[in-house]
Coordinates of C-alpha atoms in Angstrom, one line a residue:
X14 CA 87.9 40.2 69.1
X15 CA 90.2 41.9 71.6
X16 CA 90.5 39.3 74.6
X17 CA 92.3 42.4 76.5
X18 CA 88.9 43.8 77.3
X19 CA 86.9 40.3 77.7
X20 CA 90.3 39.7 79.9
X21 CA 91.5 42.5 81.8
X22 CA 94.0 40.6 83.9
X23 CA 95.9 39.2 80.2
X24 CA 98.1 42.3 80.1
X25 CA 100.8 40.6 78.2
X26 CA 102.1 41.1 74.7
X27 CA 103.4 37.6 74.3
X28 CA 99.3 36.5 75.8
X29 CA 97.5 39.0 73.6
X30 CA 100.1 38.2 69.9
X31 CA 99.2 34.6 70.8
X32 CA 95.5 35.0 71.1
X33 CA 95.6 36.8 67.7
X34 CA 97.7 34.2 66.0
X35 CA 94.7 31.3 67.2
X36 CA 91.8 33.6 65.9
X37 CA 93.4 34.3 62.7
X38 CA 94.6 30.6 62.2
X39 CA 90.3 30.0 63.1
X40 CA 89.8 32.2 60.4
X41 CA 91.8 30.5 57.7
X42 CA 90.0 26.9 58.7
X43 CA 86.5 29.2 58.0
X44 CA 85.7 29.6 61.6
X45 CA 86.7 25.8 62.6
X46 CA 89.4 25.1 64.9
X47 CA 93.0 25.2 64.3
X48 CA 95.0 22.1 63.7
X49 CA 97.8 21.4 65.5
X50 CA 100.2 21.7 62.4
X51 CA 99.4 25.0 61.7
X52 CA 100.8 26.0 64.9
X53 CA 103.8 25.9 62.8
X54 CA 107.1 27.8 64.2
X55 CA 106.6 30.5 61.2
X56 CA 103.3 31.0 62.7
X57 CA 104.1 31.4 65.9
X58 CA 107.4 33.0 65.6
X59 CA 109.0 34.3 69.0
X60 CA 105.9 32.3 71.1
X61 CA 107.2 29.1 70.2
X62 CA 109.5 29.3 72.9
X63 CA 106.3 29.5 75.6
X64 CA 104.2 27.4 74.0
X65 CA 102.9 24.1 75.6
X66 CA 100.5 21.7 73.6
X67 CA 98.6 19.3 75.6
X68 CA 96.8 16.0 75.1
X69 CA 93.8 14.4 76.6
X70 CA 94.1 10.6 76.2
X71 CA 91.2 8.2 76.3
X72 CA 92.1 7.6 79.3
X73 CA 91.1 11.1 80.6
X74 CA 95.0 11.6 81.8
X75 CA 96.8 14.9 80.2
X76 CA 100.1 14.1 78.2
X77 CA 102.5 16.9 77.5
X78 CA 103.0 16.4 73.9
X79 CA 105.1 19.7 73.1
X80 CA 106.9 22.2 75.4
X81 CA 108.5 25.3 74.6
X82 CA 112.2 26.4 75.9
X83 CA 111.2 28.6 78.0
X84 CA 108.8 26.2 79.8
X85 CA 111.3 24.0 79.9
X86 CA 114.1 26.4 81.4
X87 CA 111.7 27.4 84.2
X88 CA 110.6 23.8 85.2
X89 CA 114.5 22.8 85.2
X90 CA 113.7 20.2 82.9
X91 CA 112.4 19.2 79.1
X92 CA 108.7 18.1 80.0
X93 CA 107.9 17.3 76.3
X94 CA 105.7 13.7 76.5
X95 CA 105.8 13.7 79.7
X96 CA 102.6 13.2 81.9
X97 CA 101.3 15.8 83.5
X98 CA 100.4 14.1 86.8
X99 CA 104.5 13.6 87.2
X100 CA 105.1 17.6 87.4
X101 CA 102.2 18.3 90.1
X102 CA 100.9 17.2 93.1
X103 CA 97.7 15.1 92.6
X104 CA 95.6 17.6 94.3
X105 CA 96.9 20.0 92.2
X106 CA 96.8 17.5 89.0
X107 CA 93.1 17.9 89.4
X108 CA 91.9 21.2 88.9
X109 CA 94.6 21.9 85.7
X110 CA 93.2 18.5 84.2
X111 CA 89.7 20.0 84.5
X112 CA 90.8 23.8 83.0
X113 CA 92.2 21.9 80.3
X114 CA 90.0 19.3 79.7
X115 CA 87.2 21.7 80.2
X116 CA 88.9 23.9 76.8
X117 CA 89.6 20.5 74.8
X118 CA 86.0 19.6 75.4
X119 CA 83.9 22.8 75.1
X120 CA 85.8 24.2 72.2
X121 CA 86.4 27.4 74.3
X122 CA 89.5 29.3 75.5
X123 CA 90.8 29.8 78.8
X124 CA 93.1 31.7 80.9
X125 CA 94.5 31.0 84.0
X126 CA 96.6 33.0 86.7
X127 CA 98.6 30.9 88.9
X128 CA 101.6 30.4 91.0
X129 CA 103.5 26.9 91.0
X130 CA 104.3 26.7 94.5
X131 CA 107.4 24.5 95.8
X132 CA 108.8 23.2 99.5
X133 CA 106.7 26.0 100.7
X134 CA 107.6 28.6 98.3
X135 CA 106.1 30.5 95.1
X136 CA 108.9 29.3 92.8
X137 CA 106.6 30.4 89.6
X138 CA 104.2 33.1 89.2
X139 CA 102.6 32.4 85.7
X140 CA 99.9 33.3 83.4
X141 CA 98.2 30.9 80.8
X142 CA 96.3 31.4 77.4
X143 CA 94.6 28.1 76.1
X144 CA 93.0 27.2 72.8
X145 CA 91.8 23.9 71.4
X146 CA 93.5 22.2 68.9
X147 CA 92.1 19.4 66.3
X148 CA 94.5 16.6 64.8
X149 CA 94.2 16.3 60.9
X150 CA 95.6 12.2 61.1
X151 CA 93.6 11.0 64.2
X152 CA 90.4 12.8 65.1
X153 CA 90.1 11.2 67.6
X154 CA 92.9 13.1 69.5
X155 CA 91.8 15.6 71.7
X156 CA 94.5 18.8 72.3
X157 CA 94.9 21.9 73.6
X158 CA 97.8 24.3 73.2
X159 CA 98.7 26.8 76.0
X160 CA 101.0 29.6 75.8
X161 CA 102.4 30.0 79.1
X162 CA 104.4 33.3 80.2
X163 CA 106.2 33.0 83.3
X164 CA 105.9 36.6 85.4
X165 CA 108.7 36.1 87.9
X166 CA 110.5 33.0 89.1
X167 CA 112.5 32.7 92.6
X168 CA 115.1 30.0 92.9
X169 CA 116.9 30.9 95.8
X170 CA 116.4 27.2 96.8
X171 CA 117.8 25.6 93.6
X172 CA 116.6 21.8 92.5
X173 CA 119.3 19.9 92.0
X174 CA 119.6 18.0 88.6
X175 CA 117.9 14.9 90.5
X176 CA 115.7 16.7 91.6
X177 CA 112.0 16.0 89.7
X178 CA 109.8 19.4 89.6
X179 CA 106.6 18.2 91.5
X180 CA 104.6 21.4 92.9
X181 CA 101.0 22.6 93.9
X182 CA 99.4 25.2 92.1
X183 CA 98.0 28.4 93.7
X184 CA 95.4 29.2 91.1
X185 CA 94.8 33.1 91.7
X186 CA 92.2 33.2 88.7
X187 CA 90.7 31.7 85.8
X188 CA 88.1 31.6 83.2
X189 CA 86.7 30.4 80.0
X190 CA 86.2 32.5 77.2
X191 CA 83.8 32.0 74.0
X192 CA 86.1 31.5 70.7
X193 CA 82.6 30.6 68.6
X194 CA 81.4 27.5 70.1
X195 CA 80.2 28.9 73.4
X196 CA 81.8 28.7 76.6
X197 CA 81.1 27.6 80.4
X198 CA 80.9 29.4 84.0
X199 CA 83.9 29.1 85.5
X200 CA 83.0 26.9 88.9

């Protein structure tokens, strides 16, 4: 499958090595979904930097249960098990929860186009790749795993190390993508 021509606007190496690294990992589980351990560094080699791994609790709140340097270098801050709701707005919390709830639950992937938008300003302008993930010890866990490539970044306006990174999200485009298990419309 070449998600470059199901998804023109991918145009990214680090996108496009990623989404062949999930499909073969599929591949090896005989068409099931990866498990998060197998999104090993060795498999991921030079995406683990960009990689973000998500989970949906019980709850129905998102948990950041793994995030990449360079995630972390462009939020100003380690995010790993942090909730999500505490590095967006609510408004913005929303619609993020639902594209990633959305791929945990339909066992489809997604990709998103966005700009993380602070005091007024596009501080972010990313792109986003998601896959669903299955835990071998607890089934009932419910995951995702994004890689997220950040296009350009403008911090002329610097946070200060007190600072918390709370932003909206200017979503420029999105949509799900069948991976074998069918997929939605996007809304």
């Amino acid at each position: 499958m070449s998600l470059s021509r199901l998804l023109p606007n991918l145009n990214n190496p680090l996108l496009e090595e990623y989404a062949q690294t999930w499909l073969s990992l599929k591949e090896e589980n005989e068409g099931d979904i990866p498990y998060k351990h197998q999104l090993s560094p060795r498999s991921l080699r030079a995406l683990v930097h960009n990689i973000l791994i998500l989970e949906l609790d019980p709850k129905d709140s998102l948990t950041i249960r793994l995030s990449g340097a360079s995630i972390d270098e462009a939020m100003n801050k380690d995010i790993t098990q942090t909730p999500h709701l505490d590095i967006l707005n609510s408004n913005s919390y929303t619609g993020v929860k639902l594209f990633h709830k959305t791929v945990i639950t339909q066992k489809c992937g997604g990709f998103a186009q966005y700009n993380l938008i602070q005091k007024d300003k596009i501080k972010l302008s990313m792109k986003s790749l998601a896959f669903p993930l299955q835990s071998k010890r607890d089934t009932s866990l419910q995951l995702n795993a994004a890689l997220i490539v950040v296009e350009s970044k403008d911090f002329t306006t610097a946070l200060t190390d007190t600072e918390t990174y709370v932003g909206d999200i200017e979503l420029l485009d999105y949509q799900y993508f069948d991976v074998g298990f069918g997929a939605p419309k996007p809304l």
